Tab-separated table of C-alpha atoms in Angstrom:
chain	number	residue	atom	x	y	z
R	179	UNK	CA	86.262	117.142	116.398
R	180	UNK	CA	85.471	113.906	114.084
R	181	UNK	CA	88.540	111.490	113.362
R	182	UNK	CA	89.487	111.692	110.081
R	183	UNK	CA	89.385	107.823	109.052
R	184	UNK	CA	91.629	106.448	105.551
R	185	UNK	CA	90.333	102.972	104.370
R	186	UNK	CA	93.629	101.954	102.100
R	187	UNK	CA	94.057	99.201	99.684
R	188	UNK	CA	90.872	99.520	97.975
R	189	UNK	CA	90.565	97.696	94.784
R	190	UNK	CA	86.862	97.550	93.840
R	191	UNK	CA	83.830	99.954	93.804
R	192	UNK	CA	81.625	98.001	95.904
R	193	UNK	CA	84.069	98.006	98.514
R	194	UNK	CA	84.704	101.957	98.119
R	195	UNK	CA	81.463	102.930	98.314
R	196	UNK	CA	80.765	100.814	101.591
R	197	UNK	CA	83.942	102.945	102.648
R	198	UNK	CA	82.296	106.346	101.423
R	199	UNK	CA	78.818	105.069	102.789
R	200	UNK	CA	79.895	104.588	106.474
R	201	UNK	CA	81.722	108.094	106.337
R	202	UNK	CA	85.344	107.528	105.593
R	203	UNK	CA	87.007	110.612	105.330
R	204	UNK	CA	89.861	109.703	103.011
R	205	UNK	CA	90.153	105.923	100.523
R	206	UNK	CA	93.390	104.918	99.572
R	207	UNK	CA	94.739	103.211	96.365
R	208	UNK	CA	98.035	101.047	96.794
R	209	UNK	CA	99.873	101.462	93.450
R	210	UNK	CA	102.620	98.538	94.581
R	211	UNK	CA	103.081	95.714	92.637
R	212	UNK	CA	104.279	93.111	96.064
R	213	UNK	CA	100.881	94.062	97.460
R	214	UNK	CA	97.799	91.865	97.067
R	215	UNK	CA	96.256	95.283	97.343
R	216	UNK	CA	97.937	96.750	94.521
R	217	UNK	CA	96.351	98.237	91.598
R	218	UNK	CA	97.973	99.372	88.511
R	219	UNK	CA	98.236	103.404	87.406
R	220	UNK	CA	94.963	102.699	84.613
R	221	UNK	CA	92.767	101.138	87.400
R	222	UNK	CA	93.560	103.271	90.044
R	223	UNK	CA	92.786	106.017	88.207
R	224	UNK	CA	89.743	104.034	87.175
R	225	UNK	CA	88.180	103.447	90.381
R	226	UNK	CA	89.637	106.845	92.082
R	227	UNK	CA	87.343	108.525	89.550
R	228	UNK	CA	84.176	106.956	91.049
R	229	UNK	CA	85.121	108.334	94.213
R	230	UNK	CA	82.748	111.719	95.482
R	231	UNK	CA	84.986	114.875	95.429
R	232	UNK	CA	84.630	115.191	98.944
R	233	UNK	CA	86.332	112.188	100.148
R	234	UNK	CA	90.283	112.989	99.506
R	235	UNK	CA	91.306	110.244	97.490
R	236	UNK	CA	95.277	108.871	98.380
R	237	UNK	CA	97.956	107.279	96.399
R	238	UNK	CA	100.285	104.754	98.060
R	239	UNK	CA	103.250	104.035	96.365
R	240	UNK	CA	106.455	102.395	97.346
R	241	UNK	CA	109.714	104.278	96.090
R	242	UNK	CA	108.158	105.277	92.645
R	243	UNK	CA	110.269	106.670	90.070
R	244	UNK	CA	109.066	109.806	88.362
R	245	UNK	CA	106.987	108.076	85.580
R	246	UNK	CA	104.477	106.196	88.008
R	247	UNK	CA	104.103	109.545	89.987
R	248	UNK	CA	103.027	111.307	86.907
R	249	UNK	CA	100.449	108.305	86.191
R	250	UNK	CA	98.774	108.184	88.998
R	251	UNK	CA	99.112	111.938	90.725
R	252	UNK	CA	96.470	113.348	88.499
R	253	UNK	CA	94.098	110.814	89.172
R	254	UNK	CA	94.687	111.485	92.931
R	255	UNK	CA	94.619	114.768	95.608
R	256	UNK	CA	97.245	113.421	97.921
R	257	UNK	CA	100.650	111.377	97.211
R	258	UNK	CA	101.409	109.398	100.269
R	259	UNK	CA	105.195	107.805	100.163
R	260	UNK	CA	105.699	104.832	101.980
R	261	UNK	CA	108.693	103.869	101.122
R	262	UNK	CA	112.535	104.655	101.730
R	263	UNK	CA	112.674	108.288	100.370
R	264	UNK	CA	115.006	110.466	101.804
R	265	UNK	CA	113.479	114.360	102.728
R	266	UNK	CA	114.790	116.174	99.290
R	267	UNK	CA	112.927	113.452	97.418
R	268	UNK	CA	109.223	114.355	99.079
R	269	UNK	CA	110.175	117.594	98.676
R	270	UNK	CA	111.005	117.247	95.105
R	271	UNK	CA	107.914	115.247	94.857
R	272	UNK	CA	105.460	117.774	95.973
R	273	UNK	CA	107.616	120.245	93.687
R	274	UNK	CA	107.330	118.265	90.766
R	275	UNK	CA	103.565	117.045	91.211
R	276	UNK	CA	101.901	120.304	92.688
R	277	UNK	CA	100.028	117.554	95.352
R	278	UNK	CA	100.191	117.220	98.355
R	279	UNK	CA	102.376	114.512	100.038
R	280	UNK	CA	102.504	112.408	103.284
R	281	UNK	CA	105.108	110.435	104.404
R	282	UNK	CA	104.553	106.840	105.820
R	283	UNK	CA	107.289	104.689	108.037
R	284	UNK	CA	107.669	102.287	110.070
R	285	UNK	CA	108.195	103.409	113.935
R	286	UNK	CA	108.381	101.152	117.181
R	287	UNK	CA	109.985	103.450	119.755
R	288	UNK	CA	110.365	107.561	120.509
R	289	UNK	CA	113.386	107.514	118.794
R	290	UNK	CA	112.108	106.332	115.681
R	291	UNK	CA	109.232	108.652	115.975
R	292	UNK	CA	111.313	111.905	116.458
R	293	UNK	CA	113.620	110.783	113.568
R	294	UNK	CA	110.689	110.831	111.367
R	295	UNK	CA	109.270	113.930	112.786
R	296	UNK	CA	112.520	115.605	112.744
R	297	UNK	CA	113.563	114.884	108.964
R	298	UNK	CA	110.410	114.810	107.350
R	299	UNK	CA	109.151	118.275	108.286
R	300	UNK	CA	108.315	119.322	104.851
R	301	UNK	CA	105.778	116.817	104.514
R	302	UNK	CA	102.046	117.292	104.033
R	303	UNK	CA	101.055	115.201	107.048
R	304	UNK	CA	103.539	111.984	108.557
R	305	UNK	CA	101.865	108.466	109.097
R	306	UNK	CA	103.108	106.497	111.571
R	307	UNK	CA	102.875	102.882	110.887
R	308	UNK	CA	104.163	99.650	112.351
R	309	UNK	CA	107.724	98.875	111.342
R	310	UNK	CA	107.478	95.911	109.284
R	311	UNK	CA	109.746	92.842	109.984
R	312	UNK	CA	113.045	92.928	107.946
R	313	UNK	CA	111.879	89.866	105.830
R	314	UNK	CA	108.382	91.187	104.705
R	315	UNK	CA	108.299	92.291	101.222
R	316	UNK	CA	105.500	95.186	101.932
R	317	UNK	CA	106.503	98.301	104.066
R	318	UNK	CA	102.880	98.833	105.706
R	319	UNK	CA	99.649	96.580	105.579
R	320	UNK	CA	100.860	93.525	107.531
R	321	UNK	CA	98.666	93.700	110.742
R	322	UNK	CA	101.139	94.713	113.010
R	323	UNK	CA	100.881	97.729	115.975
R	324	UNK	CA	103.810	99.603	117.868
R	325	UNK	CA	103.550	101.189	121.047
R	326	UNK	CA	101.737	104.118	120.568
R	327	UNK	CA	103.709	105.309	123.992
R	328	UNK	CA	105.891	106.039	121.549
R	329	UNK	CA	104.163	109.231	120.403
R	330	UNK	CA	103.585	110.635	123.785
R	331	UNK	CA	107.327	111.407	123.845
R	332	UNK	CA	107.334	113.111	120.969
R	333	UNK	CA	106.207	116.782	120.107
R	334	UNK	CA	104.143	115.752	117.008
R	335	UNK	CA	103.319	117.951	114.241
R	336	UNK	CA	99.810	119.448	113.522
R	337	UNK	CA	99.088	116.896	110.837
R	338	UNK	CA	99.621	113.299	111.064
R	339	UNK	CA	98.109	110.056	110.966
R	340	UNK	CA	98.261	106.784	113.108
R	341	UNK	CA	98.463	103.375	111.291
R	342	UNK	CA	99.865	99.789	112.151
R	343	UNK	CA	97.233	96.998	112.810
R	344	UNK	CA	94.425	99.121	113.713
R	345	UNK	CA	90.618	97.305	113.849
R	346	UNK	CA	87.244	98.085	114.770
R	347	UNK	CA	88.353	96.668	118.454
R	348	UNK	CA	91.438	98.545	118.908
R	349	UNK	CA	90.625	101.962	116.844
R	350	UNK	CA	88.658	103.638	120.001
R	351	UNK	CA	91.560	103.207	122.162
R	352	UNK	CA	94.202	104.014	120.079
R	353	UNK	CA	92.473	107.511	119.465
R	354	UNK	CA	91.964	107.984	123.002
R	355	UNK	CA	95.324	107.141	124.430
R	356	UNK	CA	97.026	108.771	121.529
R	357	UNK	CA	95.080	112.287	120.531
R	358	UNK	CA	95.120	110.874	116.931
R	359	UNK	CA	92.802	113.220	114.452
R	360	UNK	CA	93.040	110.643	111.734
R	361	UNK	CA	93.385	106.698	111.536
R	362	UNK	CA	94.440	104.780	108.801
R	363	UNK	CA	93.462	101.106	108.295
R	364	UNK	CA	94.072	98.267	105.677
R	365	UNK	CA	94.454	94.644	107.014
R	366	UNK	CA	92.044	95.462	109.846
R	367	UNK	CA	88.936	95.665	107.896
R	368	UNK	CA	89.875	92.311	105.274
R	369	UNK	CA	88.938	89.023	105.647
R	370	UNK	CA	91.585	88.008	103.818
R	371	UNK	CA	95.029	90.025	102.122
R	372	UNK	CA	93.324	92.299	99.816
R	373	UNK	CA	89.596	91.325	100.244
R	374	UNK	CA	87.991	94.169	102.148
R	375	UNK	CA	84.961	93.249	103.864
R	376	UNK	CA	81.714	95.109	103.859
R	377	UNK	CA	80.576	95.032	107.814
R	378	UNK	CA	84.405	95.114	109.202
R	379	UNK	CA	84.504	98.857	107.373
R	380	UNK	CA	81.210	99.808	108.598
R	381	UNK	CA	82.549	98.548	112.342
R	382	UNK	CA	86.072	100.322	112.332
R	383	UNK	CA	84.701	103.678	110.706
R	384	UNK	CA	81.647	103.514	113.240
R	385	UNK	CA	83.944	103.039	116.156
R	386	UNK	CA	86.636	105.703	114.875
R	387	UNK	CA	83.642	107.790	114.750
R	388	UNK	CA	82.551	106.781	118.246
């Protein structure tokens, strides 16, 4: 079976369609002001419309309120969460906005891992990222990995997605040692915070792939 491979915090349509070009599976809009990745609800839904109705397009948003759900989850097929919401809220979410929703956190051991997997079983699919450092102002995107150990502890759900500094280096591996069906990459195919480069995509979804 192919790995499903996400290429998040895309902010131009040059850069998306080098994403859709080299087979990416899902793209991923970050709707987050703090990130230099963010785009607001007109050009997300601007630049998620260019996208080919087979590649599932994917809002990230940050503890949005109701108002910046309903701007971008029409523009979008999945809602992915990434911030500090508590289970009733992606329920209510996925109520409220018929889509459906993943929930992102930050992990570093089993016990984290479980914890997610235990509270969040309502969810369309969990992501596991790297937890971020208490003083970072962004949740996910900052280049960092856990040990994904971690997950062989666990008894993981049928959907869910590994993130946390991921690159065209370390992608192959972490599928391998992990059983992950889908990767999910930001800072790990940049050149810089929010400029995606061209080749780096091609490499990570080519070695995903591989």
């Amino acid at each position: 079976m192919r790995v499903d491979v996400k290429i998040c915090g895309l902010r131009d349509a040059a850069m998306l369609d080098v994403a859709v070009g080299a087979g990416a599976s899902h793209v991923g809009f970050v709707c987050f002001a703090p990130s230099p990745r963010h785009l607001g609800p007109d050009a997300l839904a601007g630049l998620a419309a260019t996208a080919p109705r087979a590649c599932t397009r994917v809002a990230v948003v940050v503890d949005a309120d109701d108002a910046l759900l309903a701007a971008v989850a029409p523009a979008v097929d999945v809602l992915q969460l990434h911030g500090r919401e508590i289970p009733a809220r992606v329920a209510d979410v996925r109520a409220r906005f018929g889509k459906p929703v993943w929930k992102a956190a930050g992990v570093r051991t089993a016990a984290d891992v479980r914890a997610l997997v235990r509270d969040f079983a309502g969810a369309d699919a969990l992501l596991f990222d790297a937890k971020a450092p208490e003083e970072a102002p962004m949740p996910g995107g900052n280049g960092l990995r856990f040990d994904w150990r971690a997950l062989a502890e666990v008894a993981l759900p049928s959907r869910w997605v590994l993130s946390g500094g991921l690159d065209a280096a370390t992608v192959a591996d972490a599928v391998r040692l992990t059983g992950a069906r889908a990767v999910d990459v930001s800072s790990g195919v940049e050149d810089a915070p929010g400029v995606k480069s061209a080749a780096k995509i091609r490499d990570f979804v080519k070695a995903a792939h591989g």
